[in-house]
């Protein structure tokens, strides 16, 4: 667990450094725009980026999911469709979001990341000792291209056994990676256990941004 947290912290630090360096390079190389008085105006063009969070879609705080999606791996066949950019810190710049799928506007290298927050609530009394059963928690990131079936880019797995006397248990699956994408590609997240996904702004999120390395 400590090793995983260390790797995650290292990736976050490296990502911040890459973004800072890339932002400086783009700002230095981007042509300036002048108005009639001769003073400089800042360019308004932004590179494609998105940071999305989950919306609550029912009274219990768990997003609703449709039936299984064809073409996805059996272990994570439920597409997460309730992403939105209305919460604090969320944004959508030069990318579009349709039915849970993030569309890539330009060719290039993109860093993709996603974290899903699994929360297993206390079951009803009729469920007996269901809380002591282990659950495999899987999160996948796919891209949809012109090919018939989606292409799996990332997959994160965690198997947890909840304590019998716990009211609920928490677990998050995070993953990220750098990929070469084409304009028109659609990115989306799928999970194994949709009823365990909790819509929390700071714990369940999905995003991408273009890098020119």
XYZ file of C-alpha atoms in Angstrom:
213
model
C 0.000 0.000 0.000
C 2.833 2.421 0.905
C 4.600 1.590 -2.361
C 1.414 2.251 -4.357
C 0.867 5.578 -2.598
C 4.498 6.507 -3.251
C 4.175 5.714 -6.952
C 0.944 7.709 -7.174
C 2.572 10.706 -5.452
C 5.585 10.469 -7.765
C 3.371 10.374 -10.875
C 1.442 13.408 -9.623
C 4.687 15.316 -9.028
C 6.103 14.410 -12.440
C 2.824 15.368 -14.105
C 2.843 18.768 -12.386
C 6.421 19.379 -13.543
C 5.575 18.385 -17.124
C 2.533 20.663 -17.181
C 4.502 23.600 -15.742
C 7.322 23.134 -18.241
C 4.957 22.693 -21.171
C 2.910 25.744 -20.190
C 6.081 27.855 -20.057
C 7.247 26.614 -23.475
C 3.853 27.237 -25.084
C 3.595 30.698 -23.557
C 7.093 31.573 -24.799
C 6.572 30.254 -28.328
C 2.983 31.360 -28.883
C 2.670 34.399 -31.178
C 1.546 37.621 -29.550
C -1.479 39.630 -30.631
C -1.362 43.422 -30.701
C -4.216 45.878 -30.584
C -4.274 49.273 -32.295
C -2.527 50.963 -29.377
C 0.460 48.621 -29.680
C 0.045 46.897 -26.288
C 0.247 43.112 -26.082
C -2.853 40.987 -25.642
C -2.658 37.488 -24.164
C -3.589 34.655 -26.545
C -6.876 32.983 -25.656
C -6.313 29.599 -27.312
C -6.175 26.754 -24.793
C -4.852 23.280 -25.407
C -7.378 20.445 -25.039
C -7.910 19.375 -21.443
C -10.655 18.073 -19.187
C -11.177 17.207 -15.547
C -14.574 15.648 -14.859
C -16.299 14.471 -11.698
C -19.276 12.209 -11.064
C -22.807 13.527 -10.595
C -25.285 12.035 -8.133
C -28.114 10.559 -10.170
C -30.272 9.144 -7.397
C -31.116 9.833 -3.784
C -28.519 7.379 -2.438
C -25.567 9.069 -4.115
C -24.792 6.199 -6.467
C -24.848 6.980 -10.215
C -27.232 4.915 -12.320
C -25.899 2.596 -15.015
C -27.436 1.060 -18.115
C -27.123 -2.604 -19.030
C -23.799 -4.148 -20.035
C -22.047 -2.530 -22.988
C -21.119 -4.919 -25.838
C -17.448 -5.197 -26.786
C -16.044 -4.489 -23.310
C -14.079 -6.906 -21.181
C -16.245 -9.030 -18.908
C -14.543 -7.698 -15.769
C -15.449 -4.033 -16.429
C -18.415 -3.880 -18.774
C -20.457 -1.065 -17.180
C -19.713 2.330 -18.755
C -19.656 5.320 -16.398
C -21.850 7.962 -18.056
C -22.484 10.487 -15.272
C -19.348 12.618 -15.697
C -19.812 16.382 -15.569
C -17.762 19.565 -15.306
C -19.997 21.605 -12.992
C -18.214 20.920 -9.689
C -15.423 23.018 -8.189
C -12.142 22.430 -10.024
C -13.745 20.558 -12.922
C -13.364 21.929 -16.446
C -13.743 21.110 -20.131
C -11.481 23.051 -22.525
C -11.540 22.430 -26.287
C -12.951 18.929 -25.777
C -16.529 17.656 -25.866
C -18.384 15.276 -23.550
C -21.279 13.181 -24.828
C -22.979 10.397 -22.876
C -19.909 9.860 -20.702
C -17.433 9.840 -23.608
C -14.686 12.439 -23.960
C -13.911 13.292 -27.585
C -10.342 14.090 -28.676
C -10.228 17.195 -30.944
C -6.600 17.047 -32.124
C -3.918 14.469 -32.855
C -1.209 14.292 -30.206
C 0.073 12.765 -26.999
C -2.436 12.890 -24.172
C -2.073 12.051 -20.519
C -5.187 10.168 -19.375
C -6.122 9.548 -15.762
C -9.052 8.236 -13.799
C -9.936 7.377 -10.242
C -13.097 5.613 -9.117
C -14.184 5.639 -5.492
C -15.849 2.372 -4.491
C -18.054 2.488 -1.416
C -19.815 -0.645 -0.244
C -22.748 0.403 1.976
C -24.280 -1.575 4.779
C -26.646 -4.142 3.207
C -30.201 -4.711 4.328
C -30.802 -7.163 7.136
C -32.090 -9.705 4.633
C -28.668 -9.850 3.008
C -27.261 -11.751 5.957
C -23.455 -11.807 6.129
C -22.929 -10.445 2.613
C -20.523 -7.839 3.993
C -17.868 -10.483 4.625
C -17.767 -11.529 0.962
C -14.760 -10.389 -1.057
C -15.311 -8.199 -4.113
C -13.140 -7.637 -7.155
C -13.126 -3.939 -7.992
C -12.093 -3.176 -11.572
C -11.783 0.094 -13.455
C -10.897 0.346 -17.165
C -10.226 3.220 -19.552
C -11.122 2.632 -23.206
C -10.857 4.517 -26.455
C -13.398 4.199 -29.250
C -11.995 4.594 -32.754
C -13.169 3.642 -36.219
C -12.648 -0.011 -35.275
C -15.794 -1.979 -34.377
C -14.735 -2.706 -30.784
C -13.351 -0.271 -28.194
C -9.645 -0.556 -27.352
C -8.666 -0.987 -23.710
C -5.929 1.458 -22.671
C -5.776 1.043 -18.889
C -7.022 -1.444 -16.327
C -6.821 -1.276 -12.543
C -7.861 -4.111 -10.225
C -8.284 -4.418 -6.476
C -9.761 -7.306 -4.481
C -11.118 -6.373 -1.077
C -12.764 -8.307 1.720
C -14.883 -6.085 3.937
C -14.905 -6.629 7.685
C -18.128 -8.344 8.842
C -18.836 -5.658 11.448
C -18.108 -2.650 9.200
C -20.949 -0.308 8.278
C -19.286 0.281 4.916
C -15.866 -0.016 3.297
C -13.970 2.345 0.994
C -11.476 1.707 -1.763
C -10.229 3.767 -4.703
C -8.617 2.605 -7.945
C -6.380 5.161 -9.685
C -4.524 4.842 -12.973
C -2.979 7.074 -15.601
C -0.816 6.919 -18.697
C 0.466 8.753 -21.765
C -1.034 7.760 -25.124
C -0.858 8.806 -28.752
C -4.414 9.690 -29.787
C -6.071 10.796 -33.001
C -8.713 13.440 -33.563
C -12.141 11.842 -33.209
C -11.103 9.202 -30.667
C -13.571 8.874 -27.795
C -12.400 8.074 -24.262
C -14.533 6.531 -21.533
C -14.354 4.704 -18.203
C -16.019 1.418 -17.295
C -16.257 -0.485 -14.010
C -17.045 -3.929 -12.659
C -19.317 -3.000 -9.761
C -21.555 -0.042 -10.651
C -23.631 -0.195 -7.466
C -20.473 0.361 -5.401
C -19.309 3.498 -7.231
C -19.813 6.600 -5.118
C -20.270 10.015 -6.734
C -17.812 12.136 -4.771
C -16.285 15.198 -6.465
C -12.804 14.792 -5.013
C -12.601 10.991 -5.136
C -14.181 9.908 -8.437
C -12.808 11.765 -11.445
C -11.712 11.348 -15.058
C -9.538 13.599 -17.183
C -7.133 14.111 -20.051
C -4.814 16.807 -21.373
C -2.627 17.108 -24.454
C 1.149 17.250 -24.125
C 3.672 18.239 -26.782
C 6.832 16.429 -25.702
